[in-house]
Amino acid sequence: MAENFLKWDPNLYGVNIATMDAEHKQLVEYMNQLHTNVENKASKAILQKSLTDLFNYTLKHFKDEEELFKKIPNYSFKNAHVKIHEDLIAKLKTYAATFEKTGTFPPDFFVFLKVWLTAHIAGIDMKYSNALYNKAA
Ligand SMILES: [Fe+2]
Ligand SMILES: [Fe+2]
């Protein structure tokens, strides 16, 4: 079996909030599933299903995260974070539209997913965790 595209590492990506860590892990699984299906040259229908799974789970996760922000009153980066989520969704929609038209993903699509994990989850999401635990955000 091929090595997973993205490897979940709690030491690198964990935000020390069980619900969010579980959701991030699931998100990475959907990213890996899509990558595996592309590698295996799966049918357009299967790829579409993987993309929809990732997209829907992203919407759910961002909504859950933004609900959590309401419980962290000292999280000053809140509005900027919501804006970053909106931008990620917009980018994902652009890739989805390209896929719809061409049946393929541009080469930078998987770079985008990787950056999402390494920069957003490990970087931006860590900010609300720090605010929750009253560390410098
Ligand atoms: Fe997140
Ligand atoms: Fe986030």
mmCIF file of C-alpha atoms and ligand atoms in Angstrom:
data_model
loop_
_atom_site.group_PDB
_atom_site.id
_atom_site.type_symbol
_atom_site.label_atom_id
_atom_site.label_comp_id
_atom_site.label_asym_id
_atom_site.label_seq_id
_atom_site.Cartn_x
_atom_site.Cartn_y
_atom_site.Cartn_z
ATOM 1 C CA MET A 1 0.000 0.000 0.000
ATOM 2 C CA ALA A 2 1.225 3.460 -0.862
ATOM 3 C CA GLU A 3 2.415 5.760 1.864
ATOM 4 C CA ASN A 4 -0.177 8.337 2.904
ATOM 5 C CA PHE A 5 0.142 11.736 1.278
ATOM 6 C CA LEU A 6 -0.144 13.555 4.618
ATOM 7 C CA LYS A 7 0.858 12.009 7.893
ATOM 8 C CA TRP A 8 -1.007 13.047 11.004
ATOM 9 C CA ASP A 9 1.397 13.896 13.808
ATOM 10 C CA PRO A 10 -0.156 15.005 17.114
ATOM 11 C CA ASN A 11 3.128 16.591 18.178
ATOM 12 C CA LEU A 12 3.199 18.823 15.126
ATOM 13 C CA TYR A 13 -0.509 19.431 14.529
ATOM 14 C CA GLY A 14 -2.251 18.837 17.854
ATOM 15 C CA VAL A 15 -3.971 21.912 19.341
ATOM 16 C CA ASN A 16 -4.640 20.167 22.663
ATOM 17 C CA ILE A 17 -8.411 20.351 22.268
ATOM 18 C CA ALA A 18 -9.770 16.825 21.776
ATOM 19 C CA THR A 19 -12.743 17.723 19.562
ATOM 20 C CA MET A 20 -10.651 19.896 17.239
ATOM 21 C CA ASP A 21 -7.797 17.391 17.065
ATOM 22 C CA ALA A 22 -10.311 14.683 16.087
ATOM 23 C CA GLU A 23 -11.790 16.919 13.385
ATOM 24 C CA HIS A 24 -8.360 17.872 12.024
ATOM 25 C CA LYS A 25 -7.430 14.203 11.883
ATOM 26 C CA GLN A 26 -10.618 13.445 9.949
ATOM 27 C CA LEU A 27 -9.914 16.347 7.595
ATOM 28 C CA VAL A 28 -6.449 14.945 6.869
ATOM 29 C CA GLU A 29 -8.040 11.542 6.208
ATOM 30 C CA TYR A 30 -10.325 13.102 3.588
ATOM 31 C CA MET A 31 -7.311 14.835 2.023
ATOM 32 C CA ASN A 32 -5.450 11.521 1.905
ATOM 33 C CA GLN A 33 -8.465 9.717 0.476
ATOM 34 C CA LEU A 34 -8.738 12.231 -2.353
ATOM 35 C CA HIS A 35 -5.002 12.032 -3.030
ATOM 36 C CA THR A 36 -5.085 8.215 -3.113
ATOM 37 C CA ASN A 37 -8.035 8.245 -5.522
ATOM 38 C CA VAL A 38 -6.219 10.673 -7.829
ATOM 39 C CA GLU A 39 -3.075 8.492 -7.691
ATOM 40 C CA ASN A 40 -5.158 5.436 -8.528
ATOM 41 C CA LYS A 41 -6.787 7.292 -11.422
ATOM 42 C CA ALA A 42 -10.258 6.660 -10.003
ATOM 43 C CA SER A 43 -13.347 7.568 -12.016
ATOM 44 C CA LYS A 44 -14.606 11.145 -12.076
ATOM 45 C CA ALA A 45 -17.600 10.095 -9.945
ATOM 46 C CA ILE A 46 -15.355 8.670 -7.223
ATOM 47 C CA LEU A 47 -13.095 11.723 -7.298
ATOM 48 C CA GLN A 48 -16.149 13.960 -7.129
ATOM 49 C CA LYS A 49 -17.390 12.057 -4.085
ATOM 50 C CA SER A 50 -14.001 12.427 -2.321
ATOM 51 C CA LEU A 51 -13.923 16.127 -3.104
ATOM 52 C CA THR A 52 -17.477 16.615 -1.826
ATOM 53 C CA ASP A 53 -16.612 14.719 1.375
ATOM 54 C CA LEU A 54 -13.619 16.991 1.933
ATOM 55 C CA PHE A 55 -15.605 20.114 1.094
ATOM 56 C CA ASN A 56 -18.561 19.289 3.350
ATOM 57 C CA TYR A 57 -16.339 18.290 6.220
ATOM 58 C CA THR A 58 -14.399 21.537 5.829
ATOM 59 C CA LEU A 59 -17.625 23.532 6.154
ATOM 60 C CA LYS A 60 -18.590 21.576 9.263
ATOM 61 C CA HIS A 61 -15.143 21.939 10.798
ATOM 62 C CA PHE A 62 -14.888 25.696 10.208
ATOM 63 C CA LYS A 63 -18.366 26.156 11.665
ATOM 64 C CA ASP A 64 -17.441 24.127 14.768
ATOM 65 C CA GLU A 65 -14.192 26.045 15.142
ATOM 66 C CA GLU A 66 -15.950 29.404 14.851
ATOM 67 C CA GLU A 67 -18.496 28.282 17.490
ATOM 68 C CA LEU A 68 -15.571 27.482 19.762
ATOM 69 C CA PHE A 69 -14.149 30.998 19.274
ATOM 70 C CA LYS A 70 -17.273 32.327 21.010
ATOM 71 C CA LYS A 71 -16.163 30.460 24.122
ATOM 72 C CA ILE A 72 -12.691 32.018 24.015
ATOM 73 C CA PRO A 73 -13.418 35.716 24.660
ATOM 74 C CA ASN A 74 -9.713 36.646 24.779
ATOM 75 C CA TYR A 75 -9.121 35.264 21.287
ATOM 76 C CA SER A 76 -8.303 38.536 19.528
ATOM 77 C CA PHE A 77 -7.463 36.964 16.154
ATOM 78 C CA LYS A 78 -11.056 35.674 15.826
ATOM 79 C CA ASN A 79 -12.268 37.904 12.954
ATOM 80 C CA ALA A 80 -9.089 37.479 10.947
ATOM 81 C CA HIS A 81 -9.335 33.713 11.446
ATOM 82 C CA VAL A 82 -12.916 33.645 10.143
ATOM 83 C CA LYS A 83 -11.741 35.608 7.097
ATOM 84 C CA ILE A 84 -8.955 33.061 6.475
ATOM 85 C CA HIS A 85 -11.579 30.280 6.609
ATOM 86 C CA GLU A 86 -13.642 32.146 4.005
ATOM 87 C CA ASP A 87 -10.586 32.435 1.765
ATOM 88 C CA LEU A 88 -9.813 28.716 2.121
ATOM 89 C CA ILE A 89 -13.400 27.845 1.168
ATOM 90 C CA ALA A 90 -13.214 30.199 -1.825
ATOM 91 C CA LYS A 91 -9.983 28.533 -2.994
ATOM 92 C CA LEU A 92 -11.448 25.082 -2.530
ATOM 93 C CA LYS A 93 -14.476 26.168 -4.590
ATOM 94 C CA THR A 94 -12.183 27.374 -7.374
ATOM 95 C CA TYR A 95 -10.418 23.994 -7.464
ATOM 96 C CA ALA A 96 -13.808 22.264 -7.410
ATOM 97 C CA ALA A 97 -14.959 24.343 -10.382
ATOM 98 C CA THR A 98 -11.780 23.451 -12.315
ATOM 99 C CA PHE A 99 -12.306 19.793 -11.502
ATOM 100 C CA GLU A 100 -15.935 20.013 -12.609
ATOM 101 C CA LYS A 101 -14.808 21.370 -16.003
ATOM 102 C CA THR A 102 -11.667 19.325 -16.638
ATOM 103 C CA GLY A 103 -12.004 16.227 -14.447
ATOM 104 C CA THR A 104 -8.510 16.901 -13.081
ATOM 105 C CA PHE A 105 -6.807 18.867 -10.333
ATOM 106 C CA PRO A 106 -4.034 21.331 -11.185
ATOM 107 C CA PRO A 107 -0.591 20.362 -9.826
ATOM 108 C CA ASP A 108 -0.707 23.001 -7.102
ATOM 109 C CA PHE A 109 -3.909 21.587 -5.612
ATOM 110 C CA PHE A 110 -2.088 19.118 -3.371
ATOM 111 C CA VAL A 111 0.436 21.781 -2.403
ATOM 112 C CA PHE A 112 -2.554 23.853 -1.299
ATOM 113 C CA LEU A 113 -3.812 20.964 0.885
ATOM 114 C CA LYS A 114 -0.382 20.442 2.400
ATOM 115 C CA VAL A 115 -0.028 24.136 3.234
ATOM 116 C CA TRP A 116 -3.490 24.020 4.807
ATOM 117 C CA LEU A 117 -2.246 21.373 7.226
ATOM 118 C CA THR A 118 1.170 22.817 7.937
ATOM 119 C CA ALA A 119 0.347 26.546 7.919
ATOM 120 C CA HIS A 120 -3.305 26.755 8.939
ATOM 121 C CA ILE A 121 -3.748 23.858 11.356
ATOM 122 C CA ALA A 122 -0.264 23.988 12.828
ATOM 123 C CA GLY A 123 -0.007 27.792 12.667
ATOM 124 C CA ILE A 124 -3.270 29.705 12.688
ATOM 125 C CA ASP A 125 -5.344 27.144 14.624
ATOM 126 C CA MET A 126 -2.671 27.035 17.316
ATOM 127 C CA LYS A 127 -3.552 30.674 18.082
ATOM 128 C CA TYR A 128 -6.992 29.861 19.552
ATOM 129 C CA SER A 129 -5.461 27.025 21.507
ATOM 130 C CA ASN A 130 -2.910 29.408 22.985
ATOM 131 C CA ALA A 131 -5.648 31.933 23.767
ATOM 132 C CA LEU A 132 -7.747 29.212 25.422
ATOM 133 C CA TYR A 133 -4.844 28.174 27.624
ATOM 134 C CA ASN A 134 -3.916 31.823 28.180
ATOM 135 C CA LYS A 135 -0.606 31.636 26.442
ATOM 136 C CA ALA A 136 0.492 34.479 24.167
ATOM 137 C CA ALA A 137 -1.724 34.172 21.083
HETATM 138 FE FE FE B 1 -8.999 23.884 12.017
HETATM 139 FE FE FE B 2 -9.070 27.317 11.475
#
